[in-house]
mmCIF file of C-alpha atoms and ligand atoms in Angstrom:
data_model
loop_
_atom_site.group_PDB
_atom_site.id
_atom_site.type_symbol
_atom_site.label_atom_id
_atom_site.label_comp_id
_atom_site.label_asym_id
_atom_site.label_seq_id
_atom_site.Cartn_x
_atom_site.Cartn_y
_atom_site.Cartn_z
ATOM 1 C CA UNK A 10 47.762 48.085 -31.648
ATOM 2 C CA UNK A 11 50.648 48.733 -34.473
ATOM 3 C CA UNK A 12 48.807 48.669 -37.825
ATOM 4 C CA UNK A 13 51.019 45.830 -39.145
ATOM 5 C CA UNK A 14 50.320 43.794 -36.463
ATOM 6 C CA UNK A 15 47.954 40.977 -37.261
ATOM 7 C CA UNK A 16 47.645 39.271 -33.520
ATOM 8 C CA UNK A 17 49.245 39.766 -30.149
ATOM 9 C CA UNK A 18 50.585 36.631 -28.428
ATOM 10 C CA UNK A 19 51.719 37.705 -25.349
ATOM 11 C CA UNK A 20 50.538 41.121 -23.910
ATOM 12 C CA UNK A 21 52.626 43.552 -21.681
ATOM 13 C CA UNK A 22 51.455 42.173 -18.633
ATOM 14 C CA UNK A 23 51.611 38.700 -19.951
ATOM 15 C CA UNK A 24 55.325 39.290 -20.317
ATOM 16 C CA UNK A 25 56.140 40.736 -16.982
ATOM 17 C CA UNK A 26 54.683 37.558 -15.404
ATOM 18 C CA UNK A 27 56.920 35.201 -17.516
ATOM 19 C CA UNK A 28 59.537 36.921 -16.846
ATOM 20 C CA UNK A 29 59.088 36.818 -13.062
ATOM 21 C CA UNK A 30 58.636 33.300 -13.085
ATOM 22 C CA UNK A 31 61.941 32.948 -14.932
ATOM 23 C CA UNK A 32 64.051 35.307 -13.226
ATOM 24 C CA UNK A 33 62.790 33.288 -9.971
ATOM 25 C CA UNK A 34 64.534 30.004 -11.800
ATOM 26 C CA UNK A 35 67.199 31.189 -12.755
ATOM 27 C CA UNK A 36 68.174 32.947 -9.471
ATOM 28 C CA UNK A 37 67.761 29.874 -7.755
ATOM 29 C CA UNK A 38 70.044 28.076 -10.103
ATOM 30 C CA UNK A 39 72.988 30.683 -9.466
ATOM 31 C CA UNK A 40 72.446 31.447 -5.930
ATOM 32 C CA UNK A 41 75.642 31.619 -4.639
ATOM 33 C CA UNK A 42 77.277 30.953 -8.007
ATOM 34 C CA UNK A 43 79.222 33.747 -9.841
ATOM 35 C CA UNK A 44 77.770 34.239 -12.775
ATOM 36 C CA UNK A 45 77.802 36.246 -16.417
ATOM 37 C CA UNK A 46 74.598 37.229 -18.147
ATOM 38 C CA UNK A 47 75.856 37.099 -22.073
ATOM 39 C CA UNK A 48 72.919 39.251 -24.148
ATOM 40 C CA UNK A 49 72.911 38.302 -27.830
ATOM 41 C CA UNK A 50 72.662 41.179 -29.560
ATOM 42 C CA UNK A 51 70.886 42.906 -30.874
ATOM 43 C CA UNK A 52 67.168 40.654 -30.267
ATOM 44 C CA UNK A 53 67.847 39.857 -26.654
ATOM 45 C CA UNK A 54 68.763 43.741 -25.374
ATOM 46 C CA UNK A 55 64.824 44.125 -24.396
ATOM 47 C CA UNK A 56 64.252 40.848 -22.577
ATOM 48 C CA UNK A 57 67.968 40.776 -20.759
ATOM 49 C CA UNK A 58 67.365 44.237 -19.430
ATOM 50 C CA UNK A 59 63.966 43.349 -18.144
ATOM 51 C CA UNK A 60 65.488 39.926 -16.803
ATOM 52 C CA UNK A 61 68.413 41.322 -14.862
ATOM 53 C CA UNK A 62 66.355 43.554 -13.496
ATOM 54 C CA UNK A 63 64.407 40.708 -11.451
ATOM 55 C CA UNK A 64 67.373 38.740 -10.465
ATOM 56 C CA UNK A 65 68.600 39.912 -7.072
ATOM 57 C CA UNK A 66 71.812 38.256 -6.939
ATOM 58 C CA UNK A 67 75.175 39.631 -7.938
ATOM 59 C CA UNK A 68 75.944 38.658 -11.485
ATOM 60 C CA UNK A 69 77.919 40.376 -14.610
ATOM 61 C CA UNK A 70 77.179 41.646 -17.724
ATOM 62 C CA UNK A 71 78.319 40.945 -21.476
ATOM 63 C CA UNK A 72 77.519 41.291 -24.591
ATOM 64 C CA UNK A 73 78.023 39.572 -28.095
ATOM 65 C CA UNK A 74 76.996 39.718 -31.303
ATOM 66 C CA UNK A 75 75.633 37.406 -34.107
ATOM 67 C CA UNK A 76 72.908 36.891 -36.302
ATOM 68 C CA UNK A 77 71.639 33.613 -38.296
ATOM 69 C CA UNK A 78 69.055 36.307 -40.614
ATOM 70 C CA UNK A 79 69.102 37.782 -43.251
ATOM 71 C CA UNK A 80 66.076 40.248 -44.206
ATOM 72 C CA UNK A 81 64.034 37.521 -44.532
ATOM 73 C CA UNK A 82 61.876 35.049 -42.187
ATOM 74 C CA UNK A 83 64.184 32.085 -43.057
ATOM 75 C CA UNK A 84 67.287 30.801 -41.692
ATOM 76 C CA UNK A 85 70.694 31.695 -42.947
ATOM 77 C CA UNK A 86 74.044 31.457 -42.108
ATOM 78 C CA UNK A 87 75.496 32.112 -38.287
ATOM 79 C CA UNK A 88 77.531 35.570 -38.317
ATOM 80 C CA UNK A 89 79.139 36.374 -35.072
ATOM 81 C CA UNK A 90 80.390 39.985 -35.022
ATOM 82 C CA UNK A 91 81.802 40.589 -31.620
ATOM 83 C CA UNK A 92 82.269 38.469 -28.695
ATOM 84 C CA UNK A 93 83.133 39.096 -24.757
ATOM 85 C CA UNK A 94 87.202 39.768 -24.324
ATOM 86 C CA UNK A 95 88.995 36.372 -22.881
ATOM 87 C CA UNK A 96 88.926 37.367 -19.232
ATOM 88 C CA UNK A 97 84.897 37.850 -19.394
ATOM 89 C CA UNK A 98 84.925 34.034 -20.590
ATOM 90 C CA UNK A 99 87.789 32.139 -19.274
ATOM 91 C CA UNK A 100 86.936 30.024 -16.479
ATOM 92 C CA UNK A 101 83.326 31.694 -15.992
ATOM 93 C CA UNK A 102 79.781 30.415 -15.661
ATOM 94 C CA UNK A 103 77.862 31.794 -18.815
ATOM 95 C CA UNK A 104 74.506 32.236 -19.065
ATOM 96 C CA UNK A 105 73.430 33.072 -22.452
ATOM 97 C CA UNK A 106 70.476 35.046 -23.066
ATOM 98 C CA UNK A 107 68.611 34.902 -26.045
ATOM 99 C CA UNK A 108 65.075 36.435 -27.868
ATOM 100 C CA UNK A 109 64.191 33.164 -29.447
ATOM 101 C CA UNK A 110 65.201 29.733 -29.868
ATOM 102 C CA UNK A 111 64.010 28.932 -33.198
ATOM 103 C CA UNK A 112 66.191 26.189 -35.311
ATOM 104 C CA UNK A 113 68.721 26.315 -32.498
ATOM 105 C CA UNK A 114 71.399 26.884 -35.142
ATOM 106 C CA UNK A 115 72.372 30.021 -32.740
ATOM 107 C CA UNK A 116 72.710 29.301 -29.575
ATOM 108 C CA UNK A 117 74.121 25.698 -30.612
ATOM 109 C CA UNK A 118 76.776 27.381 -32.721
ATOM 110 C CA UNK A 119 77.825 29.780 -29.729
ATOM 111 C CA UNK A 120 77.852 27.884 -26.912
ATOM 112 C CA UNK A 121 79.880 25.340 -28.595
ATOM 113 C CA UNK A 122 82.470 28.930 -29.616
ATOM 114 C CA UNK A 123 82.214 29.798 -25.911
ATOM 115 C CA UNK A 124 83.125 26.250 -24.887
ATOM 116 C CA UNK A 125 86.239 26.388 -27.101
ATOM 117 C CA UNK A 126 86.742 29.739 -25.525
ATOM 118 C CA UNK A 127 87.178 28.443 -22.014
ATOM 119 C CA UNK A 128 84.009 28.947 -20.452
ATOM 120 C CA UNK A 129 83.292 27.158 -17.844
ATOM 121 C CA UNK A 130 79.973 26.071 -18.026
ATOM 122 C CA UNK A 131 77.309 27.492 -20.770
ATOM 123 C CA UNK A 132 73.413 27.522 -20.196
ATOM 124 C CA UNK A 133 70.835 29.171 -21.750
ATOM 125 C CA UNK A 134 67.999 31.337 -21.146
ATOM 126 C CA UNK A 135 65.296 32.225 -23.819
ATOM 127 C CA UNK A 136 62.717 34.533 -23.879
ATOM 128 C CA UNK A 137 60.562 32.512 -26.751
ATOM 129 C CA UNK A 138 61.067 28.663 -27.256
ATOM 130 C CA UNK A 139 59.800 27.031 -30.845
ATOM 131 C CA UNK A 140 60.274 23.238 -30.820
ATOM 132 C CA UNK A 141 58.925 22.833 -33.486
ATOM 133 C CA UNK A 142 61.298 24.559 -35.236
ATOM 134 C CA UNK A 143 64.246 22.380 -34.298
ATOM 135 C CA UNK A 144 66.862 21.249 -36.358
ATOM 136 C CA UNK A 145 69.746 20.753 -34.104
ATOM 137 C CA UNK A 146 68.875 18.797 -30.204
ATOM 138 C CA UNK A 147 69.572 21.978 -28.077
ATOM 139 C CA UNK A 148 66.929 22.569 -24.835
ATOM 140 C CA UNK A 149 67.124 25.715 -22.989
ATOM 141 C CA UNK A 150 67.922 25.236 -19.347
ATOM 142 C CA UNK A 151 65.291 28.371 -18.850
ATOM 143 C CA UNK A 152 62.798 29.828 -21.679
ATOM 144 C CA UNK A 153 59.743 32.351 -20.359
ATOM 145 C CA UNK A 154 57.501 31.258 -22.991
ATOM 146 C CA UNK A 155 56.353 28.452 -25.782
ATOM 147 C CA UNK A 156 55.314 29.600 -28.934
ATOM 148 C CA UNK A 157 54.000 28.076 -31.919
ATOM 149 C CA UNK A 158 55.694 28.325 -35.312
ATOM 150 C CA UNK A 159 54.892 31.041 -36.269
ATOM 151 C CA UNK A 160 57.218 34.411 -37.370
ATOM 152 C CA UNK A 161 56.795 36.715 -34.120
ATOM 153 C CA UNK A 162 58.268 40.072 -34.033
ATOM 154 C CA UNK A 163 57.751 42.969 -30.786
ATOM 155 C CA UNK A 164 59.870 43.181 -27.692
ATOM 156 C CA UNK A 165 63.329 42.569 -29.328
ATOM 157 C CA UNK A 166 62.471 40.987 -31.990
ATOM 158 C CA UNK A 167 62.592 41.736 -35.719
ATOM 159 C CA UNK A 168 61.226 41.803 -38.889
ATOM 160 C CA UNK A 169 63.969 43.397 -41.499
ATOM 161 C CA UNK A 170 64.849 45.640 -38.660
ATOM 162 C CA UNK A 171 61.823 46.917 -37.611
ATOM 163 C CA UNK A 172 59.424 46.309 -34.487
ATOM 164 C CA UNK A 173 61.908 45.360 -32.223
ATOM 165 C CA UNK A 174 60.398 48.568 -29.989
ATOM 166 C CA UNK A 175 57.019 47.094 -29.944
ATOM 167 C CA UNK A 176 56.070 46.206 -26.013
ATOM 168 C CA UNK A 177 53.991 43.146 -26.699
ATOM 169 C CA UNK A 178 54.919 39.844 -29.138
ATOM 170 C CA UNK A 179 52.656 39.889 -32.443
ATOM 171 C CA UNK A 180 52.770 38.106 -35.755
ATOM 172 C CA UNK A 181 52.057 40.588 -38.781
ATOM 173 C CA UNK A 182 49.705 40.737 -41.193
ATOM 174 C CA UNK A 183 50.230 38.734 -44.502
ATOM 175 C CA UNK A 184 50.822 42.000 -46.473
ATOM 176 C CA UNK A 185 53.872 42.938 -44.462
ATOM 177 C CA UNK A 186 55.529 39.826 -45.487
ATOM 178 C CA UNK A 187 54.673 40.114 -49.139
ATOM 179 C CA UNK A 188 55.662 43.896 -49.382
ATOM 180 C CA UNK A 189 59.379 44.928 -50.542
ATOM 181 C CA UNK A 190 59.555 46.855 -46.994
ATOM 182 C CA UNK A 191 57.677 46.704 -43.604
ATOM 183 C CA UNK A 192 55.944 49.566 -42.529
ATOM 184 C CA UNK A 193 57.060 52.519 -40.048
ATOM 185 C CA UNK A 194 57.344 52.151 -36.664
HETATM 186 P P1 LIG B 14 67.959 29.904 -34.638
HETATM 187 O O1 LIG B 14 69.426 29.924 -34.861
HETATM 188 O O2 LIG B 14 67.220 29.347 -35.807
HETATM 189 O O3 LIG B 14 67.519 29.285 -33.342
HETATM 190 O O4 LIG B 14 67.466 31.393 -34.690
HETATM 191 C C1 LIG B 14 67.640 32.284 -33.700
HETATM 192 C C2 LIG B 14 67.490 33.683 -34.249
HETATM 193 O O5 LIG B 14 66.612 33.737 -35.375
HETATM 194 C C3 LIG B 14 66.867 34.558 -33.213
HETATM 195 O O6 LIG B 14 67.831 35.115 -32.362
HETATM 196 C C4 LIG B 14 66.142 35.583 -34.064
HETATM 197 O O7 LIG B 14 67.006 36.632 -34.391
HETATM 198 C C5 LIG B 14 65.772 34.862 -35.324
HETATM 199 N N1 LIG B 14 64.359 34.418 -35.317
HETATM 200 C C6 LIG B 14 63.891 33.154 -35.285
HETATM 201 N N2 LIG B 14 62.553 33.114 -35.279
HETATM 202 C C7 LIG B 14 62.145 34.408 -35.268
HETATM 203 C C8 LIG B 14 60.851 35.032 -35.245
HETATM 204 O O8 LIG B 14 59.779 34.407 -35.184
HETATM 205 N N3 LIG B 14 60.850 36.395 -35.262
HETATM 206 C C9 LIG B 14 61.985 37.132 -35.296
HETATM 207 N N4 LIG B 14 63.210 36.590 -35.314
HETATM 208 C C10 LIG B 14 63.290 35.237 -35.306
HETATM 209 MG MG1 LIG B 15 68.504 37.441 -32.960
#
């Protein structure tokens, strides 16, 4: 275990089981549907590549990218950096793939820019889901696990930039939080 990390909340193995099960959802939902997995960068790159993986139907990649943090744990304003071209939106079935649904700010924010965009339908797939977190009514039509609120960081996800290369999901220890910088990893 990373010497920052105060507890691990979902193990390796623990993760390749939830993702199963939600790889198994979501390709019945699309079977014979053309469809676009749309990663949010950068938190989502671990869980989308371990997701597509497990869907065996055909489907298409994008990327965009956007970011409601700052350095910090709290929530700040939406910045969207890139986004697909027109032709990768227009008239396509979106499925938009995120690390965590936390206030829903994000995802509520994008699919309504996607929408606008010409897409034709918008869902959304999240690795972690924290309801209690909530400040604008957005479900996800497919999450592969609950968590409670607390700041997680490990398997795409980040703390100031760092852990996202960890292979399980951990909260850190109080220190991290309090110090100027997190630790190496
Ligand atoms: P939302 O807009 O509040 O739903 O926030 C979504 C984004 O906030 C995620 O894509 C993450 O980048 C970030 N975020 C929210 N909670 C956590 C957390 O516990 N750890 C790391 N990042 C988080
Ligand atoms: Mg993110």
């Amino acid at each position: 275990m990373h010497a920052d990390v105060d507890r691990i909340l979902f193990s390796e193995s623990e993760i390749v089981a939830g993702i199963d099960r939600v790889a198994r959802e979501v390709t019945r939902a699309y079977t014979g549907r053309d469809f676009t997995v749309v990663s949010v960068l950068k938190g989502s790159c671990v869980f989308a590549s371990d997701l597509i993986r497990r869907i065996p139907i055909p489907l298409e990649l994008a990327f965009l990218a956007a970011s409601s943090y700052g350095d910090g744990t709290e929530a700040g304003r939406l910045e969207v950096n890139f986004f697909p071209t027109g032709n990768e939106i227009e008239g396509r079935n979106l499925l938009l793939v995120d690390d965590i649904l936390d206030t829903g700010r994000t995802l509520h924010a994008l699919k309504h820019e996607l929408a606008l965009r010409g897409a034709a339908e918008v869902r959304t797939c999240v690795f972690l889901d924290k309801p209690s977190r909530r400040a604008v009514p957005l479900q996800a039509d497919f999450r592969a696990f609950e968590v409670e609120n607390l700041f997680v960081v490990g398997y795409g996800l980040d703390f100031a930039g760092r852990y996202r290369n960890l292979p399980y999901v951990a909260s850190l220890r109080e220190a991290i939080y309090a110090a100027p910088k997190p630790g190496p990893v």
